[in-house]
Amino acid sequence: MFQQKFPSRPIWLDESDGKIRIIDQRRLPGELVISELNTVDDVISAIKKMMVRGAPLIGVTGAYGVYLAFGENQAAADYKAAAGRASLIKAARPTAVNLAWAVDRTLEKAGQAPPEKRAEAARLEASAIAGLEAENSRNIGRYGLPLIESIAEKKPGKPVNILTHCNAGWLACIEEGTATAPIYAAHRHGIPVHVWVDETRPLNQGARLTAWELGAAGVAHTVITDNAGGHLMQKGLVDIVIVGTDRTTYTGDVANKIGTYLKALAARDNNIAFYVALPSSTFDWHLGDGVSEIPIEERDPDEVRYMPGFEKTRENLLMPEGSAAANYAFDVTPARLVTGFITERGICRAEEEAIRQLFSKSGLNRKSPENS
Amino acid sequence: MFQQKFPSRPIWLDESDGKIRIIDQRRLPGELVISELNTVDDVISAIKKMMVRGAPLIGVTGAYGVYLAFGENQAAADYKAAAGRASLIKAARPTAVNLAWAVDRTLEKAGQAPPEKRAEAARLEASAIAGLEAENSRNIGRYGLPLIESIAEKKPGKPVNILTHCNAGWLACIEEGTATAPIYAAHRHGIPVHVWVDETRPLNQGARLTAWELGAAGVAHTVITDNAGGHLMQKGLVDIVIVGTDRTTYTGDVANKIGTYLKALAARDNNIAFYVALPSSTFDWHLGDGVSEIPIEERDPDEVRYMPGFEKTRENLLMPEGSAAANYAFDVTPARLVTGFITERGICRAEEEAIRQLFSKSGLNRKSPENS
């Protein structure tokens, strides 16, 4: 681990030495630490420990993991062994569907290549997925921008107040982010924006990562507790909510970081637009009922019991020693609470028909949006 | 400051030396620290710094502050000077109405006494208010118990899952608490209960205080992030929500710790009962529209930026140094989201007519509930 110049992506294959490197997101904003992923075990550990997190990013990380799996088994170019390793990568985190999608896709491409070319095919596919996600984010920004523009037109001279939860920024993706892509686009277009950043307990991805990203980009923002959003909406201090998602059913139900559902309820109660920004890789084309069917990861209760990023000492315990804690990582926002999806192909309602109209069943479309 | 045997109230007038003592709630659960309140300035500081907090408790603390005000001005028994000091106490925190109510009431009683008896009259009234709040809590427990009993009857052998936000326990009141009173009553009656304790950022009153209280009383509980309640409700893991309140309009709108409104929305969305437990001293008989009229305290943003109870060092900063934070302390849950009030006179709907039927306009009733 070492510090280096500010990277522009949270994961990259370093051309100079062929190594895969990531920003260790557990250490931000205090330190910018770069780590190497040299083995499949490194990949699984990085995903489980949330050195990398965010649905598109763990997809890309998983894809690079498949490349490493073929590298490890290169002697025999053993497809079966690599596929076995890949299934372990997919199991590293259960909720985000991008992980399984990217791993399966990379495995398939490698399988189509002759044995001696499999590792290379996997590497190329992982890079292609990274490039695709970056392009998706840019297009999400392009399609989301008019939503912010139209609010700005109605309150000239005043900033557009956007609330977001967790981190769906470039750190969670590859470039630009999902929820943040329209925000960055608006900022570049000179539209005054101000972002309410939900702290996002227990791991504080909002306070640590989103605030760091926005600050670095010069976007005005204020960190709030996860409790505060409802009050801000009641007081007219939120114009629009934009969040990311880890898995979205074809019917429009949205699994995202725990607490998202509460903000969606408050937005509905106050007649505020609630948008979810996502690349099509986040759709699960097999699930129709998000609340009952999307698996919700339960993580180590110690993430709730102790301060994130602090040692597990008695001093850093946030509650009595004898008290239990529970740590559900995601919740599901039903489609009925979602105003719309901002995708790489455009905006659509959170309804099966509208989603299917915009996407082919494969869920992946390499073409640019029609009007771009 | 010194440690002593576990006190049974969070504030008391020590008979042995005539001093007013409090539990310094900022230090729990790590340490049980007892502090003296010897001057009006001590009282104001204790309320502002949240050494004492919770609507009924800051009312009682304010009442003892009036006693100290007369003590400080005893030579002249100067009513005007004491009244001036009392108005500073009332301004220490703006949202809870109990503070103004208890201060005004104590001042009035002192004013009715001859000059040389004013300090004593104030002391007696402060003690009477403390006794009244303790009795109110016991009656809230009695009236709330059947709500929990009736749930228990429908799921024999399984615990009744109760979600609460912040601390509306005996630490916030005098004895038994408000939201916790029915829980303690159920526990004593052998009804299996399990409490989901919202952490309650930024000052973690749930994780620190409610968990400590429940643990000490042997009540099963699990601490969760403020983000988690909606998911638990979607999954059928919450049977009833019970919270306290800092100010309640005569129309039934409820100002309580920030984030309460989000839980009320989730309870409504999942058809779960949402009860607010309160003594009548928490009603504001002058306000009809909670969202627009109840003043919401904005506290020091550093309470959000740094871990509560930790030094304000760069290491303990939860977000980038350059990021702003906002710290609204309360939100307002509209009456339409409240299933009912559990009061010292019984349960009523969150509607003006039902509230007025139960209480006289003065808002204070010394009589026990009719059926007790």
XYZ file of C-alpha atoms in Angstrom:
744
model
C 0.000 0.000 0.000
C 1.271 3.434 -0.885
C -0.004 6.905 -1.647
C 0.118 8.279 -5.153
C -1.328 10.983 -7.351
C -5.121 11.290 -7.163
C -6.570 8.508 -9.348
C -9.491 9.241 -11.655
C -11.153 5.868 -11.155
C -11.638 3.732 -8.047
C -10.222 0.655 -9.871
C -7.813 0.436 -12.777
C -5.416 -1.903 -14.517
C -2.094 -0.139 -14.299
C -0.539 -0.178 -17.769
C 2.960 0.268 -16.351
C 3.090 -3.035 -14.492
C -0.122 -4.842 -15.384
C -1.397 -4.741 -11.814
C -4.988 -4.084 -10.735
C -5.176 -1.278 -8.228
C -8.011 0.159 -6.162
C -8.639 3.038 -3.808
C -9.163 1.516 -0.349
C -12.423 3.314 0.398
C -12.389 2.392 4.083
C -9.636 4.933 4.644
C -11.238 7.981 3.014
C -11.477 10.867 3.667
C -8.585 10.732 6.130
C -6.147 8.989 3.798
C -5.978 8.143 0.113
C -4.642 4.600 0.190
C -4.103 2.551 -2.975
C -4.135 -1.250 -2.724
C -3.222 -3.977 -5.223
C -5.506 -6.876 -6.091
C -3.187 -9.725 -7.062
C -5.306 -12.800 -6.385
C -8.924 -13.903 -6.370
C -8.702 -13.944 -2.582
C -7.641 -10.292 -2.673
C -10.704 -9.533 -4.787
C -13.099 -11.387 -2.498
C -11.600 -9.767 0.565
C -11.733 -6.273 -0.971
C -15.422 -6.726 -1.795
C -16.365 -8.272 1.561
C -14.466 -5.705 3.594
C -15.863 -2.913 1.443
C -12.488 -1.604 0.351
C -14.520 -1.336 -2.851
C -18.287 -0.894 -2.701
C -21.087 0.407 -4.866
C -22.944 -1.800 -7.319
C -21.189 -0.866 -10.593
C -17.752 -0.898 -8.959
C -18.106 -4.293 -7.323
C -19.268 -5.584 -10.712
C -16.090 -4.328 -12.375
C -13.975 -5.604 -9.469
C -15.600 -9.016 -9.822
C -14.860 -8.998 -13.544
C -11.181 -8.323 -12.863
C -11.389 -11.140 -10.329
C -12.371 -13.523 -13.126
C -9.288 -12.377 -15.049
C -7.166 -13.147 -12.002
C -8.894 -16.535 -11.691
C -7.777 -17.453 -15.215
C -4.318 -16.092 -14.483
C -4.065 -18.317 -11.430
C -5.102 -21.322 -13.496
C -3.255 -20.320 -16.642
C -1.023 -23.371 -16.785
C -3.974 -25.607 -17.535
C -6.186 -22.752 -18.726
C -8.615 -24.615 -16.530
C -12.052 -23.165 -17.230
C -13.768 -25.272 -14.580
C -11.348 -24.212 -11.841
C -11.679 -20.562 -12.817
C -15.485 -20.847 -12.875
C -15.385 -22.307 -9.380
C -13.322 -19.394 -8.179
C -15.692 -17.005 -9.946
C -18.663 -18.402 -8.037
C -16.881 -17.541 -4.808
C -16.474 -13.967 -6.040
C -20.201 -13.772 -6.790
C -20.970 -14.896 -3.245
C -18.847 -12.165 -1.660
C -21.848 -9.851 -1.378
C -25.416 -10.945 -1.999
C -27.501 -7.860 -2.743
C -25.953 -6.027 -5.698
C -26.815 -7.843 -8.900
C -24.052 -6.171 -10.917
C -21.517 -8.454 -9.291
C -23.087 -11.657 -10.609
C -23.843 -10.004 -13.921
C -20.271 -8.829 -14.520
C -18.681 -12.071 -13.314
C -20.947 -14.237 -15.474
C -20.431 -12.047 -18.496
C -16.645 -12.109 -18.142
C -16.641 -15.849 -17.583
C -18.726 -16.359 -20.694
C -16.394 -14.269 -22.863
C -13.364 -16.115 -21.541
C -15.054 -19.447 -22.200
C -15.561 -18.509 -25.825
C -11.806 -17.963 -26.284
C -9.280 -20.739 -26.865
C -7.682 -21.927 -23.606
C -4.448 -19.932 -24.002
C -6.408 -16.735 -24.657
C -8.872 -17.018 -21.776
C -7.051 -14.835 -19.289
C -6.596 -12.142 -21.905
C -10.228 -12.400 -22.984
C -11.310 -11.998 -19.364
C -9.039 -8.990 -18.914
C -10.371 -7.344 -22.040
C -13.951 -7.989 -20.982
C -13.327 -6.585 -17.498
C -11.844 -3.460 -19.059
C -14.773 -3.291 -21.474
C -17.253 -3.472 -18.599
C -15.344 -0.714 -16.802
C -15.480 1.394 -19.944
C -19.150 0.628 -20.408
C -19.989 1.654 -16.838
C -18.053 4.891 -17.292
C -20.006 5.588 -20.473
C -23.252 4.649 -18.732
C -22.544 7.161 -15.982
C -21.813 9.925 -18.477
C -25.122 9.197 -20.177
C -26.960 9.086 -16.837
C -25.550 12.555 -16.221
C -26.706 13.758 -19.611
C -30.241 12.436 -19.126
C -30.510 13.598 -15.523
C -29.284 17.112 -16.186
C -32.617 18.454 -17.536
C -34.354 17.419 -14.298
C -32.064 19.738 -12.350
C -32.174 22.423 -15.032
C -35.940 22.601 -14.933
C -35.924 23.082 -11.147
C -33.252 25.792 -11.465
C -35.396 27.677 -13.963
C -38.185 27.885 -11.403
C -35.983 29.397 -8.665
C -33.568 31.740 -10.431
C -30.529 32.736 -8.412
C -31.160 30.089 -5.787
C -29.396 26.742 -5.596
C -31.194 23.529 -6.446
C -31.253 21.449 -3.253
C -30.622 17.783 -3.942
C -30.711 15.120 -1.246
C -28.740 11.901 -1.669
C -28.163 8.844 0.482
C -24.975 6.797 0.790
C -22.408 7.151 -1.994
C -23.523 6.655 -5.568
C -20.654 8.755 -6.879
C -17.648 7.961 -9.038
C -16.171 6.028 -6.128
C -19.125 3.628 -6.357
C -18.951 3.444 -10.117
C -16.093 4.126 -12.468
C -16.522 7.733 -13.472
C -19.126 10.406 -12.653
C -21.245 8.072 -10.520
C -24.927 7.316 -10.883
C -26.834 9.603 -8.475
C -24.020 12.156 -8.665
C -23.709 12.143 -12.468
C -26.580 14.620 -13.034
C -25.224 16.720 -10.141
C -21.736 16.913 -11.630
C -23.252 17.667 -15.041
C -25.343 20.493 -13.579
C -22.334 21.885 -11.715
C -20.294 21.914 -14.938
C -23.157 23.676 -16.686
C -23.013 26.466 -14.110
C -26.300 25.580 -12.452
C -26.051 26.361 -8.715
C -26.558 23.127 -6.816
C -26.374 22.280 -3.125
C -26.363 18.674 -1.963
C -27.725 17.412 1.368
C -25.496 14.442 2.081
C -26.999 11.770 4.347
C -24.288 10.581 6.719
C -25.392 6.951 6.030
C -24.772 4.936 9.143
C -23.268 2.583 10.007
C -20.345 2.937 7.585
C -20.851 6.643 6.874
C -20.361 6.425 3.121
C -22.188 9.720 2.740
C -20.176 11.685 5.305
C -16.900 10.049 4.291
C -17.120 9.445 0.554
C -19.860 11.566 -1.004
C -18.774 14.654 0.958
C -15.174 13.997 -0.107
C -16.115 13.618 -3.776
C -18.325 16.688 -3.822
C -15.775 18.777 -1.970
C -13.037 17.754 -4.395
C -15.268 18.750 -7.309
C -16.198 22.070 -5.706
C -19.881 21.193 -5.312
C -21.608 22.907 -2.347
C -22.855 20.357 0.165
C -23.921 19.902 3.783
C -23.690 16.649 5.701
C -26.768 15.715 7.740
C -27.688 12.780 9.934
C -29.844 10.111 8.357
C -32.642 11.360 10.611
C -32.776 14.861 9.138
C -34.120 14.424 5.590
C -37.790 14.307 6.506
C -37.597 17.596 8.372
C -35.747 19.270 5.493
C -38.431 18.096 3.076
C -41.220 19.370 5.321
C -39.522 22.755 5.377
C -39.191 23.008 1.593
C -35.404 22.634 1.726
C -35.197 19.695 -0.693
C -36.089 20.078 -4.373
C -35.289 16.574 -5.566
C -33.925 13.308 -4.185
C -31.515 11.273 -6.314
C -30.078 7.967 -5.073
C -28.350 4.944 -6.567
C -29.392 1.304 -6.325
C -27.764 -2.076 -5.805
C -30.462 -4.160 -7.429
C -33.640 -3.141 -9.199
C -36.406 -5.551 -10.155
C -37.911 -5.452 -13.648
C -41.038 -4.149 -11.917
C -39.169 -1.131 -10.524
C -38.534 -2.059 -6.873
C -35.216 -0.655 -5.690
C -32.781 -2.223 -3.216
C -30.371 0.434 -2.041
C -28.432 1.265 1.121
C -30.511 0.852 4.276
C -32.525 3.997 4.963
C -33.311 4.820 1.335
C -36.892 3.602 1.788
C -37.436 6.114 4.623
C -36.357 8.993 2.377
C -38.611 7.771 -0.403
C -41.555 7.784 2.009
C -40.743 11.329 3.122
C -40.369 12.502 -0.484
C -43.788 11.061 -1.340
C -45.341 12.618 1.773
C -43.998 16.026 0.767
C -44.629 15.733 -2.957
C -40.903 15.826 -3.821
C -39.488 13.993 -6.845
C -37.588 10.823 -5.897
C -35.318 9.567 -8.673
C -33.098 6.511 -8.799
C -30.084 6.660 -11.126
C -28.767 3.374 -12.441
C -27.021 1.677 -15.324
C -28.935 -1.201 -16.848
C -26.454 -3.625 -15.259
C -28.273 -3.009 -11.988
C -31.597 -4.410 -13.230
C -32.416 -7.915 -12.127
C -34.521 -9.297 -14.947
C -35.502 -12.330 -12.894
C -37.079 -10.705 -9.841
C -40.541 -9.168 -9.764
C -41.097 -8.488 -6.055
C -38.265 -6.594 -4.435
C -39.437 -6.637 -0.826
C -39.908 -10.396 -0.684
C -37.291 -11.567 -3.182
C -34.151 -9.411 -3.060
C -31.687 -10.920 -0.573
C -30.742 -8.350 2.048
C -27.212 -8.702 3.346
C -26.819 -8.789 7.115
C -23.346 -7.600 8.048
C -21.257 -7.801 11.223
C -23.108 -6.068 14.112
C -19.762 -4.647 15.216
C -20.065 -2.173 12.304
C -22.953 -0.674 14.297
C -21.468 -1.197 17.763
C -18.140 0.531 17.133
C -17.209 3.730 15.351
C -16.451 3.055 11.677
C -12.736 3.244 11.008
C -11.859 3.130 14.700
C -10.336 0.277 16.646
C -12.708 -2.056 18.423
C -11.823 -0.876 21.901
C -14.166 -0.381 24.810
C -13.605 3.333 24.401
C -14.902 3.271 20.815
C -18.010 1.277 21.693
C -21.137 3.286 20.932
C -23.453 1.381 23.281
C -23.324 -0.691 26.463
C -21.067 -3.728 26.207
C -23.963 -6.104 26.829
C -26.265 -4.659 24.169
C -26.826 -6.545 20.922
C -26.896 -4.773 17.556
C -28.274 -5.699 14.139
C -26.833 -4.561 10.816
C -29.048 -4.925 7.763
C -27.190 -3.338 4.857
C -30.019 -2.569 2.422
C -33.709 -1.954 2.238
C -36.169 -2.066 -0.620
C -38.044 0.969 -1.870
C -41.211 -0.174 -3.641
C -41.651 1.082 -7.208
C -44.776 3.027 -6.177
C -42.535 5.498 -4.295
C -40.111 6.066 -7.178
C -40.805 9.012 -9.488
C -38.536 7.645 -12.180
C -35.287 5.975 -13.202
C -32.417 7.904 -14.726
C -30.594 5.369 -16.914
C -27.968 5.404 -19.637
C -30.785 5.156 -22.181
C -32.972 7.896 -20.755
C -35.554 8.456 -18.040
C -38.415 6.057 -17.499
C -41.179 5.438 -15.016
C -40.610 2.753 -12.357
C -42.950 0.322 -14.065
C -42.317 -2.931 -15.869
C -43.731 -1.777 -19.184
C -41.667 1.417 -19.239
C -38.516 -0.421 -18.180
C -38.936 -3.122 -20.800
C -39.607 -0.532 -23.469
C -36.259 1.087 -22.721
C -34.159 -2.068 -22.388
C -33.793 -5.390 -24.059
C -34.216 -8.367 -21.770
C -30.454 -8.932 -21.632
C -30.240 -5.760 -19.657
C -27.113 -4.627 -21.424
C -26.940 -2.339 -24.356
C -23.676 -1.159 -25.745
C -25.261 1.444 -27.974
C -25.348 5.035 -26.909
C -28.734 6.532 -26.148
C -30.668 7.303 -29.320
C -30.541 11.047 -28.910
C -26.975 11.463 -27.806
C -18.345 15.304 40.401
C -18.147 11.864 41.911
C -19.556 8.428 41.461
C -22.110 7.057 43.878
C -24.705 4.338 44.223
C -27.055 3.997 41.263
C -29.648 6.770 41.621
C -33.316 6.007 40.965
C -34.052 9.379 39.367
C -32.032 11.521 36.938
C -32.472 14.595 39.190
C -33.079 14.846 42.926
C -32.800 17.185 45.857
C -30.435 15.441 48.215
C -32.022 15.475 51.685
C -28.649 15.068 53.383
C -27.175 18.369 52.249
C -29.986 20.169 50.412
C -28.145 20.063 47.093
C -29.697 19.387 43.706
C -27.926 16.566 41.904
C -28.241 15.113 38.410
C -26.871 12.232 36.399
C -24.622 13.754 33.712
C -26.189 11.930 30.765
C -23.412 12.866 28.374
C -21.167 10.337 30.075
C -23.437 7.286 29.955
C -23.098 4.397 29.328
C -19.346 4.564 29.893
C -19.500 6.303 33.262
C -22.147 7.143 35.826
C -21.223 10.703 36.762
C -23.258 12.741 39.245
C -23.107 16.546 39.063
C -24.393 19.271 41.387
C -26.555 22.163 40.238
C -25.772 25.021 42.613
C -26.682 28.082 40.557
C -29.056 29.185 37.815
C -26.054 29.221 35.498
C -25.403 25.574 36.354
C -29.018 24.799 35.448
C -28.880 26.643 32.128
C -25.591 25.031 31.248
C -26.825 21.535 32.180
C -29.873 21.968 29.942
C -27.976 23.515 27.015
C -25.173 20.955 27.110
C -27.707 18.165 27.479
C -26.294 16.864 30.751
C -30.043 16.575 31.337
C -32.410 16.107 28.404
C -35.895 14.803 27.730
C -38.969 16.983 27.944
C -40.272 16.067 31.417
C -36.771 16.108 32.934
C -35.791 19.515 31.576
C -39.108 20.782 32.944
C -38.253 19.543 36.426
C -34.693 20.836 36.096
C -36.037 24.246 35.098
C -38.356 24.230 38.121
C -35.401 23.578 40.434
C -33.645 26.388 38.599
C -36.409 28.766 39.704
C -35.816 27.635 43.275
C -32.116 28.439 42.873
C -33.038 31.818 41.361
C -34.952 32.736 44.491
C -32.115 31.419 46.633
C -29.652 33.649 44.775
C -31.922 36.637 45.348
C -33.059 35.640 48.801
C -31.728 38.707 50.603
C -34.248 40.924 48.882
C -36.575 38.035 47.976
C -36.543 39.916 44.726
C -39.331 38.436 42.607
C -38.477 40.532 39.564
C -34.832 39.498 39.582
C -35.764 35.844 39.983
C -38.320 36.111 37.179
C -35.637 37.570 34.927
C -33.351 34.652 35.693
C -36.240 32.249 35.096
C -36.772 33.637 31.601
C -33.159 32.779 30.806
C -33.798 29.209 31.929
C -36.821 28.981 29.628
C -34.670 30.126 26.710
C -32.070 27.393 27.273
C -33.811 25.069 24.834
C -36.650 26.143 22.559
C -38.560 23.039 21.489
C -39.767 21.207 24.596
C -42.754 23.014 26.064
C -42.430 21.351 29.480
C -39.544 23.664 30.303
C -41.583 26.857 29.985
C -44.566 25.185 31.608
C -42.659 24.033 34.703
C -40.707 27.283 35.072
C -43.840 29.445 34.803
C -45.755 27.249 37.190
C -42.989 27.333 39.803
C -42.588 31.081 39.431
C -46.307 31.568 39.897
C -46.385 29.489 43.089
C -43.387 31.374 44.485
C -45.020 34.685 43.633
C -48.080 33.733 45.661
C -45.924 33.232 48.782
C -44.706 36.027 51.063
C -41.195 37.229 50.104
C -39.368 35.272 52.792
C -41.139 32.050 51.787
C -40.601 32.297 48.005
C -37.526 30.119 47.759
C -39.187 27.424 49.839
C -42.404 27.655 47.823
C -40.393 27.244 44.618
C -38.540 24.258 46.039
C -41.775 22.593 47.101
C -43.339 23.212 43.709
C -40.305 21.814 41.869
C -40.502 18.692 44.035
C -44.245 18.509 43.426
C -43.719 18.682 39.661
C -41.108 15.926 39.914
C -43.552 13.824 41.889
C -46.312 14.562 39.423
C -44.163 13.537 36.448
C -43.228 10.312 38.207
C -46.891 9.595 38.827
C -47.739 10.524 35.234
C -45.191 8.010 33.974
C -46.576 5.251 36.152
C -50.037 5.947 34.793
C -48.735 6.052 31.213
C -47.327 2.586 31.876
C -50.633 1.382 33.230
C -52.595 2.682 30.241
C -50.061 1.519 27.682
C -49.731 -1.988 29.053
C -52.938 -3.355 27.444
C -51.640 -2.325 23.997
C -48.664 -4.629 24.439
C -50.734 -7.320 26.134
C -53.151 -7.527 23.245
C -50.288 -8.001 20.760
C -48.755 -10.690 22.984
C -52.038 -12.590 23.025
C -51.961 -12.805 19.235
C -48.447 -14.297 19.103
C -48.162 -16.639 22.089
C -44.626 -17.618 23.045
C -43.098 -14.958 20.838
C -41.787 -11.608 22.030
C -43.641 -8.418 21.221
C -41.277 -6.324 19.069
C -41.399 -2.653 19.977
C -39.435 0.020 18.127
C -38.467 3.245 19.878
C -36.483 6.318 18.877
C -34.168 8.386 21.085
C -34.579 8.031 24.846
C -37.997 8.508 26.363
C -37.073 6.437 29.390
C -36.720 7.237 33.067
C -33.575 9.190 32.253
C -35.705 11.574 30.176
C -38.425 11.759 32.794
C -38.299 11.086 36.491
C -39.319 7.464 36.846
C -40.415 4.796 34.351
C -40.218 7.114 31.337
C -42.918 7.837 28.803
C -42.347 5.547 25.789
C -40.622 3.005 28.035
C -43.285 3.025 30.778
C -45.590 0.533 29.008
C -42.510 -1.564 28.120
C -41.325 -1.746 31.730
C -44.884 -2.494 32.835
C -45.150 -5.347 30.305
C -41.761 -6.710 31.351
C -42.826 -6.727 35.000
C -46.027 -8.517 34.019
C -43.995 -11.314 32.448
C -44.908 -10.429 28.868
C -41.937 -11.223 26.606
C -40.857 -7.977 24.943
C -37.959 -7.120 22.651
C -37.092 -3.507 21.880
C -35.496 -2.249 18.642
C -33.506 0.735 19.851
C -32.812 3.398 17.219
C -29.242 4.619 17.687
C -30.519 8.230 17.310
C -27.776 10.261 15.701
C -26.152 12.612 16.270
C -26.041 12.286 20.062
C -26.873 8.568 20.171
C -29.380 8.795 23.011
C -30.839 5.471 21.882
C -27.578 3.531 21.724
C -26.193 5.179 24.856
C -29.163 5.785 27.147
C -32.123 3.636 26.119
C -29.920 0.569 25.648
C -28.339 1.229 29.048
C -31.717 1.603 30.769
C -33.209 -1.475 29.148
C -30.116 -3.543 29.850
C -30.142 -2.505 33.510
C -33.805 -3.511 33.748
C -33.190 -6.838 32.007
C -35.330 -5.998 28.969
C -34.228 -7.714 25.726
C -33.177 -5.181 23.115
C -31.161 -4.712 19.931
C -29.582 -1.460 18.824
C -30.075 -0.542 15.157
C -29.053 2.393 13.009
C -31.674 5.051 12.433
C -31.817 3.798 8.850
C -32.995 0.291 9.733
C -36.552 0.712 11.053
C -38.288 0.815 7.684
C -36.745 -2.475 6.606
C -37.675 -4.148 9.903
C -41.261 -2.991 9.484
C -41.406 -4.275 5.895
C -40.233 -7.649 7.149
C -42.850 -7.908 9.913
C -40.262 -7.517 12.663
C -41.958 -4.582 14.394
C -45.320 -4.984 16.166
C -45.700 -1.468 17.527
C -43.778 1.812 17.643
C -43.793 3.860 20.854
C -41.938 7.176 21.121
C -41.940 10.215 23.375
C -42.460 13.842 22.435
C -41.016 17.241 23.322
C -44.021 19.305 22.347
C -47.454 18.271 21.137
C -50.007 20.656 19.670
C -53.621 20.537 20.841
C -54.380 19.228 17.344
C -52.085 16.216 17.837
C -48.919 17.158 15.914
C -45.830 15.774 17.630
C -42.374 17.365 17.831
C -39.899 14.723 18.866
C -36.228 13.903 18.241
C -35.234 14.318 14.603
C -36.039 11.148 12.634
C -39.274 10.327 14.442
C -41.301 11.510 11.455
C -39.507 9.003 9.181
C -40.475 6.131 11.482
C -44.068 7.334 11.616
C -44.182 7.302 7.806
C -42.796 3.768 7.698
C -45.250 2.590 10.360
C -48.140 4.008 8.342
C -46.837 2.440 5.125
C -46.693 -0.957 6.813
C -49.904 -0.669 8.806
C -48.103 -0.749 12.153
C -49.434 1.094 15.211
C -47.488 4.277 16.014
C -48.090 5.529 19.552
C -46.735 8.603 21.293
C -46.488 8.476 25.091
C -46.647 11.771 26.944
C -47.663 13.460 30.151
C -50.085 16.345 29.719
C -47.277 18.785 30.534
C -46.002 18.167 26.997
C -49.136 19.548 25.329
C -48.864 23.063 23.967
C -52.392 24.412 24.238
C -51.512 27.450 22.128
C -50.242 25.807 18.941
C -52.465 24.268 16.295
C -50.035 23.586 13.433
C -46.936 21.702 14.489
C -44.990 21.750 11.234
C -45.206 25.505 10.773
C -45.373 26.685 14.395
C -43.200 24.543 16.676
C -39.709 26.086 16.902
C -37.101 23.517 15.884
C -33.798 23.878 17.677
C -30.707 23.969 15.482
C -27.716 22.791 17.477
C -23.940 23.011 16.955
C -22.983 21.272 13.668
C -19.945 19.863 15.463
C -22.316 17.395 17.151
C -22.717 15.870 13.679
C -19.132 16.394 12.523
C -17.467 14.665 15.484
C -18.346 11.512 17.367
C -20.449 12.267 20.446
C -18.396 12.018 23.596
C -15.122 12.112 21.679
C -12.635 14.947 21.579
C -12.859 17.307 18.624
C -9.646 16.147 17.012
C -8.975 15.690 13.337
C -8.871 11.960 13.973
C -12.401 11.971 15.367
C -13.834 13.968 12.486
C -16.485 11.944 10.645
C -16.289 13.854 7.367
C -13.814 15.943 5.350
C -12.533 18.983 7.224
C -13.988 21.353 4.634
C -17.499 19.881 4.661
C -20.334 21.752 6.392
C -22.885 19.981 8.554
C -26.368 20.881 9.776
C -27.913 19.749 13.047
C -31.678 20.101 13.384
C -32.627 18.524 16.704
C -36.313 17.735 16.188
C -38.889 17.086 13.523
C -42.660 17.183 13.569
C -44.826 14.145 12.991
C -48.239 15.258 11.767
C -51.231 13.988 13.783
C -52.495 12.024 10.775
C -49.583 9.575 11.218
C -50.158 9.010 14.951
C -52.331 6.055 15.963
C -52.864 7.433 19.440
C -51.486 9.121 22.547
C -50.743 7.213 25.715
C -51.195 9.753 28.532
C -51.527 9.717 32.290
C -55.284 9.943 31.844
C -55.652 7.199 29.266
C -55.298 6.635 25.541
C -56.788 9.010 23.021
C -56.754 9.630 19.302
C -54.395 12.319 17.973
C -57.237 14.731 17.333
C -58.198 17.994 18.982
C -61.605 16.810 20.117
C -60.271 13.634 21.707
C -57.396 15.489 23.374
C -59.673 18.189 24.788
C -62.099 15.575 26.049
C -59.330 13.987 28.072
C -57.702 17.137 29.422
C -58.765 20.437 30.808
C -57.342 23.442 28.980
C -54.800 24.007 31.753
C -53.112 20.856 30.599
C -52.398 19.712 34.109
C -54.472 17.393 36.138
C -53.441 16.187 39.520
C -56.144 13.569 39.762
C -55.325 9.975 39.074
C -56.944 8.382 36.048
C -60.569 7.507 36.688
C -60.055 3.773 36.624
C -56.879 3.480 38.630
